[in-house]
């Protein structure tokens, strides 16, 4: 193996830059040449890349986003797109591809491997934490901490005005962010797509809390758990409380990565190159019980990642 390529694809996640840096520096230390396709798979399809050496990735470890830029490339869902990307990898003599992204990115990486046998390694980087086979993903911890900081601030207003706040967090169709930040923020109610939302039960809980002396409330809701505007309106109507909705949106995707996100990115970036050198063909760098290990890409994108029901129960236990 002499020549590898790196791309960041799909939604950006804090820690992507730290992962690029680690992969490049490990590769350089192993005498590999590295290029970085810009704008994710869009750049790959247009054959747009930059040469990456150890200095090219200096001073980026603490930045959010991705300096290689990213995109959601619809073309990679088609046979033509995969064939074109395969040809471009061949034309550039790429012996291995490191894809830093989420499930859509890994699906395309898997198809690329199937199309031209190029070894691919995926580094899981998504704030949603929705990839199976890895305990967590690069950026998830940062997103949870960013949301937590915002909710702590909203709590000041909730308490002062004796209001109920519905706070919508990201997560696409999964509730990992909502669950972790909900518990850390001391939310009374956490709504996630994995557990059916019963608005009547939510109102009952808020009213019950009120009668036990809680004059304000925080409801953390995952974006995939339902229509936040309808739920806000229903809670307002059924409880008579002063209710406000705050949608945190893309602030959760930006900002400096936390120490944990950076550390994970450093370990996974390094492992991605080592996996290629070991001759692995189609793996994800995973973390399981604190240890980095390979997991087949197909498993990562197809298996179900369960939520931790124990911590969901913990949220209910602590809300008295
Ligand atoms: O996958 C990350 C994520 O931020 C999801 O939580 C969210 O649903 C989606 O991306 C938003 O995507 P976009 O930035 O393309 O609107």
Short mmCIF file of C-alpha atoms and ligand atoms in Angstrom, two decimals:
data_model
loop_
_atom_site.label_atom_id
_atom_site.label_comp_id
_atom_site.label_asym_id
_atom_site.label_seq_id
_atom_site.Cartn_x
_atom_site.Cartn_y
_atom_site.Cartn_z
CA UNK A 1 0.00 0.00 0.00
CA UNK A 2 1.41 3.36 -1.07
CA UNK A 3 -1.34 5.84 -1.66
CA UNK A 4 -4.51 6.49 0.33
CA UNK A 5 -7.36 8.98 0.07
CA UNK A 6 -9.49 10.56 2.79
CA UNK A 7 -12.90 12.23 2.54
CA UNK A 8 -15.35 13.67 5.04
CA UNK A 9 -18.93 13.11 3.89
CA UNK A 10 -22.50 13.68 5.08
CA UNK A 11 -23.35 16.02 7.96
CA UNK A 12 -20.31 17.57 9.60
CA UNK A 13 -19.50 16.52 13.16
CA UNK A 14 -17.13 18.14 15.66
CA UNK A 15 -13.92 16.10 15.69
CA UNK A 16 -13.79 15.38 11.94
CA UNK A 17 -10.72 17.62 11.62
CA UNK A 18 -8.97 15.81 14.46
CA UNK A 19 -9.70 12.49 12.71
CA UNK A 20 -8.27 13.75 9.38
CA UNK A 21 -5.15 14.99 11.18
CA UNK A 22 -4.60 11.67 12.95
CA UNK A 23 -5.13 9.58 9.81
CA UNK A 24 -2.77 11.78 7.77
CA UNK A 25 -0.02 11.81 10.38
CA UNK A 26 -0.17 8.06 10.95
CA UNK A 27 -0.10 7.52 7.18
CA UNK A 28 2.87 9.87 6.73
CA UNK A 29 4.72 8.08 9.54
CA UNK A 30 4.16 4.85 7.56
CA UNK A 31 5.52 6.48 4.35
CA UNK A 32 2.13 6.57 2.64
CA UNK A 33 1.10 9.37 0.30
CA UNK A 34 -2.27 10.92 1.17
CA UNK A 35 -4.79 12.95 -0.76
CA UNK A 36 -7.98 14.46 0.63
CA UNK A 37 -11.01 14.70 -1.65
CA UNK A 38 -12.77 18.00 -1.00
CA UNK A 39 -16.56 18.39 -0.52
CA UNK A 40 -16.98 14.72 0.33
CA UNK A 41 -18.18 12.41 -2.43
CA UNK A 42 -19.06 15.45 -4.58
CA UNK A 43 -15.35 16.27 -4.73
CA UNK A 44 -14.47 12.64 -5.40
CA UNK A 45 -16.91 12.56 -8.33
CA UNK A 46 -15.36 15.77 -9.67
CA UNK A 47 -11.82 14.51 -8.98
CA UNK A 48 -11.10 17.51 -6.74
CA UNK A 49 -8.49 16.84 -4.12
CA UNK A 50 -5.61 18.32 -2.14
CA UNK A 51 -2.34 16.66 -1.21
CA UNK A 52 -2.13 16.14 2.52
CA UNK A 53 1.08 15.94 4.52
CA UNK A 54 1.76 16.40 8.22
CA UNK A 55 1.91 20.22 7.92
CA UNK A 56 -1.30 20.46 5.89
CA UNK A 57 -3.21 19.21 8.92
CA UNK A 58 -1.51 21.47 11.49
CA UNK A 59 -3.63 23.75 13.69
CA UNK A 60 -6.95 22.04 12.96
CA UNK A 61 -7.41 19.68 15.92
CA UNK A 62 -9.57 22.13 17.86
CA UNK A 63 -11.83 23.28 15.03
CA UNK A 64 -15.38 22.09 14.46
CA UNK A 65 -16.65 21.32 10.96
CA UNK A 66 -14.26 19.84 8.41
CA UNK A 67 -11.58 21.76 6.56
CA UNK A 68 -11.95 19.33 3.63
CA UNK A 69 -15.62 20.38 3.46
CA UNK A 70 -18.49 17.94 3.06
CA UNK A 71 -21.73 17.30 1.19
CA UNK A 72 -24.61 14.88 0.95
CA UNK A 73 -24.02 13.39 -2.51
CA UNK A 74 -27.22 11.93 -3.96
CA UNK A 75 -25.25 10.59 -6.94
CA UNK A 76 -23.55 8.04 -4.71
CA UNK A 77 -26.91 6.30 -4.29
CA UNK A 78 -26.85 5.40 -7.99
CA UNK A 79 -24.97 2.75 -9.97
CA UNK A 80 -23.57 5.47 -12.27
CA UNK A 81 -22.25 7.50 -9.33
CA UNK A 82 -20.52 4.50 -7.75
CA UNK A 83 -18.97 3.49 -11.10
CA UNK A 84 -17.69 7.00 -11.71
CA UNK A 85 -16.21 7.26 -8.22
CA UNK A 86 -14.57 3.84 -8.72
CA UNK A 87 -12.93 4.98 -11.94
CA UNK A 88 -11.59 8.14 -10.31
CA UNK A 89 -10.08 6.16 -7.44
CA UNK A 90 -8.40 3.85 -10.00
CA UNK A 91 -7.16 6.78 -12.08
CA UNK A 92 -5.49 8.25 -8.97
CA UNK A 93 -3.95 4.87 -8.00
CA UNK A 94 -5.70 4.87 -4.63
CA UNK A 95 -4.93 1.70 -2.65
CA UNK A 96 -7.20 2.51 0.28
CA UNK A 97 -9.98 4.96 1.13
CA UNK A 98 -10.80 6.41 4.55
CA UNK A 99 -14.35 7.77 4.77
CA UNK A 100 -15.21 9.92 7.78
CA UNK A 101 -18.98 10.21 8.17
CA UNK A 102 -22.23 8.49 9.06
CA UNK A 103 -24.44 5.71 7.71
CA UNK A 104 -25.09 7.22 4.25
CA UNK A 105 -21.35 7.71 3.80
CA UNK A 106 -20.65 4.13 4.82
CA UNK A 107 -23.32 2.75 2.51
CA UNK A 108 -21.58 4.43 -0.43
CA UNK A 109 -18.15 3.26 0.82
CA UNK A 110 -19.45 -0.29 0.98
CA UNK A 111 -20.81 -0.03 -2.58
CA UNK A 112 -17.48 1.37 -3.77
CA UNK A 113 -15.67 -1.58 -2.26
CA UNK A 114 -18.10 -3.97 -3.93
CA UNK A 115 -17.64 -2.19 -7.25
CA UNK A 116 -13.83 -2.12 -7.53
CA UNK A 117 -12.51 -4.03 -4.51
CA UNK A 118 -10.74 -0.95 -3.11
CA UNK A 119 -10.18 -1.39 0.64
CA UNK A 120 -12.31 1.08 2.61
CA UNK A 121 -12.32 2.04 6.27
CA UNK A 122 -15.10 4.11 7.77
CA UNK A 123 -14.55 6.40 10.74
CA UNK A 124 -17.91 6.95 12.49
CA UNK A 125 -18.43 10.70 12.79
CA UNK A 126 -22.00 11.85 13.34
CA UNK A 127 -23.65 13.73 16.17
CA UNK A 128 -26.57 11.25 16.01
CA UNK A 129 -24.58 8.24 17.35
CA UNK A 130 -26.78 6.02 15.20
CA UNK A 131 -24.23 3.48 13.96
CA UNK A 132 -24.36 -0.07 15.28
CA UNK A 133 -21.25 -1.83 16.55
CA UNK A 134 -19.66 1.21 18.15
CA UNK A 135 -20.52 2.52 21.60
CA UNK A 136 -20.25 6.08 20.38
CA UNK A 137 -19.32 8.26 17.40
CA UNK A 138 -17.07 11.26 16.89
CA UNK A 139 -19.05 14.44 17.60
CA UNK A 140 -21.79 12.90 19.72
CA UNK A 141 -20.24 13.94 23.04
CA UNK A 142 -19.72 17.48 21.74
CA UNK A 143 -23.32 17.76 20.52
CA UNK A 144 -24.63 16.53 23.88
CA UNK A 145 -22.48 19.09 25.72
CA UNK A 146 -23.51 21.91 23.37
CA UNK A 147 -27.19 21.07 23.85
CA UNK A 148 -26.66 20.81 27.60
CA UNK A 149 -25.16 24.29 27.78
CA UNK A 150 -28.16 25.68 25.86
CA UNK A 151 -30.71 23.85 28.04
CA UNK A 152 -29.01 25.06 31.24
CA UNK A 153 -29.51 28.62 29.97
CA UNK A 154 -33.14 28.00 29.02
CA UNK A 155 -33.72 26.60 32.51
CA UNK A 156 -32.98 30.05 33.98
CA UNK A 157 -35.97 31.45 32.09
CA UNK A 158 -38.13 28.40 32.78
CA UNK A 159 -37.55 28.77 36.52
CA UNK A 160 -37.86 32.56 36.65
CA UNK A 161 -41.09 32.67 34.64
CA UNK A 162 -42.50 29.37 35.96
CA UNK A 163 -42.83 28.04 32.42
CA UNK A 164 -42.65 24.69 30.71
CA UNK A 165 -40.10 24.54 27.89
CA UNK A 166 -40.18 21.95 25.12
CA UNK A 167 -36.63 21.73 23.78
CA UNK A 168 -36.12 19.95 20.48
CA UNK A 169 -32.73 18.40 19.85
CA UNK A 170 -31.33 16.70 16.73
CA UNK A 171 -30.81 12.98 16.18
CA UNK A 172 -32.63 12.37 12.91
CA UNK A 173 -34.79 9.28 13.60
CA UNK A 174 -32.96 8.25 16.78
CA UNK A 175 -33.09 9.51 20.38
CA UNK A 176 -29.50 9.15 21.58
CA UNK A 177 -28.84 12.89 21.94
CA UNK A 178 -32.21 13.52 23.63
CA UNK A 179 -31.72 10.71 26.10
CA UNK A 180 -28.23 11.67 27.24
CA UNK A 181 -28.75 15.42 27.32
CA UNK A 182 -32.18 14.99 28.90
CA UNK A 183 -30.74 13.12 31.85
CA UNK A 184 -27.73 15.44 32.19
CA UNK A 185 -30.02 18.50 32.11
CA UNK A 186 -32.38 17.02 34.70
CA UNK A 187 -35.33 17.11 32.29
CA UNK A 188 -38.67 15.97 33.69
CA UNK A 189 -39.76 14.37 30.44
CA UNK A 190 -37.71 12.93 27.58
CA UNK A 191 -39.41 12.10 24.29
CA UNK A 192 -37.60 9.80 21.87
CA UNK A 193 -38.69 8.03 18.67
CA UNK A 194 -37.89 4.62 20.14
CA UNK A 195 -40.69 4.97 22.73
CA UNK A 196 -44.22 5.99 21.68
CA UNK A 197 -45.11 9.49 22.76
CA UNK A 198 -48.27 9.67 24.85
CA UNK A 199 -49.04 13.38 25.20
CA UNK A 200 -51.72 12.64 27.80
CA UNK A 201 -49.16 10.88 30.00
CA UNK A 202 -46.68 13.74 29.53
CA UNK A 203 -49.30 16.27 30.66
CA UNK A 204 -50.25 14.09 33.60
CA UNK A 205 -46.61 13.96 34.69
CA UNK A 206 -46.14 17.73 34.33
CA UNK A 207 -49.33 18.43 36.32
CA UNK A 208 -48.35 15.88 38.94
CA UNK A 209 -44.94 17.51 39.26
CA UNK A 210 -46.62 20.91 39.59
CA UNK A 211 -48.81 19.69 42.44
CA UNK A 212 -45.70 18.36 44.15
CA UNK A 213 -44.12 21.83 44.07
CA UNK A 214 -42.38 22.03 40.69
CA UNK A 215 -43.45 25.29 39.13
CA UNK A 216 -41.47 24.91 35.91
CA UNK A 217 -40.62 22.05 33.60
CA UNK A 218 -38.12 20.97 30.96
CA UNK A 219 -39.21 18.53 28.27
CA UNK A 220 -36.41 17.36 25.97
CA UNK A 221 -37.67 15.98 22.71
CA UNK A 222 -35.79 14.31 19.86
CA UNK A 223 -36.62 15.72 16.43
CA UNK A 224 -37.73 12.24 15.33
CA UNK A 225 -40.20 11.85 18.21
CA UNK A 226 -43.02 13.80 16.57
CA UNK A 227 -44.10 17.27 15.50
CA UNK A 228 -42.73 19.56 18.19
CA UNK A 229 -45.16 22.38 17.38
CA UNK A 230 -48.20 20.12 17.71
CA UNK A 231 -46.87 18.60 20.92
CA UNK A 232 -46.16 22.06 22.38
CA UNK A 233 -49.70 23.18 21.53
CA UNK A 234 -51.25 20.02 22.99
CA UNK A 235 -49.32 20.43 26.26
CA UNK A 236 -50.33 24.09 26.46
CA UNK A 237 -53.99 23.24 25.94
CA UNK A 238 -54.15 20.25 28.25
CA UNK A 239 -52.19 21.71 31.18
CA UNK A 240 -52.92 25.44 30.99
CA UNK A 241 -49.22 26.09 31.66
CA UNK A 242 -47.28 28.83 29.94
CA UNK A 243 -45.38 26.72 27.39
CA UNK A 244 -42.53 27.72 25.07
CA UNK A 245 -40.77 25.79 22.32
CA UNK A 246 -37.02 26.05 21.66
CA UNK A 247 -35.52 24.21 18.71
CA UNK A 248 -31.76 23.98 19.13
CA UNK A 249 -31.05 23.04 15.49
CA UNK A 250 -27.63 23.28 13.92
CA UNK A 251 -25.83 24.84 16.89
CA UNK A 252 -25.53 21.20 18.00
CA UNK A 253 -23.39 20.36 14.95
CA UNK A 254 -20.85 23.17 15.35
CA UNK A 255 -18.23 24.40 17.77
CA UNK A 256 -14.95 23.14 19.17
CA UNK A 257 -14.93 19.40 19.78
CA UNK A 258 -14.81 18.32 23.43
CA UNK A 259 -11.72 16.55 24.75
CA UNK A 260 -13.56 13.23 24.44
CA UNK A 261 -14.53 13.82 20.78
CA UNK A 262 -10.93 14.80 19.95
CA UNK A 263 -9.41 11.83 21.75
CA UNK A 264 -11.79 9.44 20.02
CA UNK A 265 -10.99 11.08 16.67
CA UNK A 266 -7.24 10.72 17.27
CA UNK A 267 -7.59 7.03 18.14
CA UNK A 268 -9.93 6.25 15.25
CA UNK A 269 -7.92 8.26 12.69
CA UNK A 270 -4.79 6.32 13.65
CA UNK A 271 -6.65 2.98 13.65
CA UNK A 272 -8.13 3.61 10.19
CA UNK A 273 -4.68 3.64 8.59
CA UNK A 274 -3.48 0.68 10.63
CA UNK A 275 -6.55 -1.31 9.54
CA UNK A 276 -5.69 -0.60 5.89
CA UNK A 277 -2.06 -1.61 6.45
CA UNK A 278 -3.21 -4.84 8.14
CA UNK A 279 -5.07 -5.68 4.93
CA UNK A 280 -8.61 -5.08 6.19
CA UNK A 281 -11.03 -4.57 3.30
CA UNK A 282 -14.30 -3.07 4.53
CA UNK A 283 -14.37 -2.10 8.18
CA UNK A 284 -15.43 0.63 10.54
CA UNK A 285 -13.19 1.80 13.37
CA UNK A 286 -15.39 1.15 16.38
CA UNK A 287 -15.03 1.70 20.11
CA UNK A 288 -16.43 -1.03 22.37
CA UNK A 289 -15.93 -0.88 26.14
CA UNK A 290 -13.16 1.69 25.72
CA UNK A 291 -11.19 -0.32 23.15
CA UNK A 292 -10.82 0.47 19.45
CA UNK A 293 -11.68 -2.49 17.23
CA UNK A 294 -12.78 -3.23 13.64
CA UNK A 295 -16.45 -3.87 12.86
CA UNK A 296 -17.70 -4.86 9.41
CA UNK A 297 -19.16 -1.84 7.61
CA UNK A 298 -22.26 -3.82 6.60
CA UNK A 299 -23.03 -4.50 10.25
CA UNK A 300 -22.59 -0.84 11.18
CA UNK A 301 -25.15 0.30 8.62
CA UNK A 302 -27.69 -2.49 8.86
CA UNK A 303 -27.87 -3.67 12.47
CA UNK A 304 -30.12 -1.97 14.98
CA UNK A 305 -28.42 0.01 17.72
CA UNK A 306 -30.63 -0.22 20.79
CA UNK A 307 -31.10 2.66 23.19
CA UNK A 308 -30.06 2.10 26.78
CA UNK A 309 -33.41 1.37 28.45
CA UNK A 310 -31.82 1.53 31.89
CA UNK A 311 -30.94 5.18 31.50
CA UNK A 312 -34.42 5.92 30.14
CA UNK A 313 -35.84 4.38 33.32
CA UNK A 314 -33.33 6.38 35.36
CA UNK A 315 -34.75 9.61 33.92
CA UNK A 316 -38.22 8.61 35.16
CA UNK A 317 -36.89 7.58 38.58
CA UNK A 318 -35.13 10.89 39.08
CA UNK A 319 -38.13 13.00 38.06
CA UNK A 320 -39.91 13.26 41.40
O1 LIG B 1 -27.10 13.54 10.83
C1 LIG B 1 -26.83 14.71 11.52
C2 LIG B 1 -28.00 15.65 11.47
O2 LIG B 1 -27.62 16.85 12.12
C3 LIG B 1 -29.32 15.11 12.03
O3 LIG B 1 -29.34 15.14 13.44
C4 LIG B 1 -30.31 16.02 11.37
O4 LIG B 1 -31.57 15.40 11.28
C5 LIG B 1 -29.70 16.23 10.00
O5 LIG B 1 -28.32 15.97 10.13
C6 LIG B 1 -29.87 17.62 9.43
O6 LIG B 1 -29.32 17.63 8.17
P1 LIG B 1 -29.06 18.93 7.31
O7 LIG B 1 -27.96 19.73 7.97
O8 LIG B 1 -28.65 18.42 5.97
O9 LIG B 1 -30.34 19.70 7.30
#
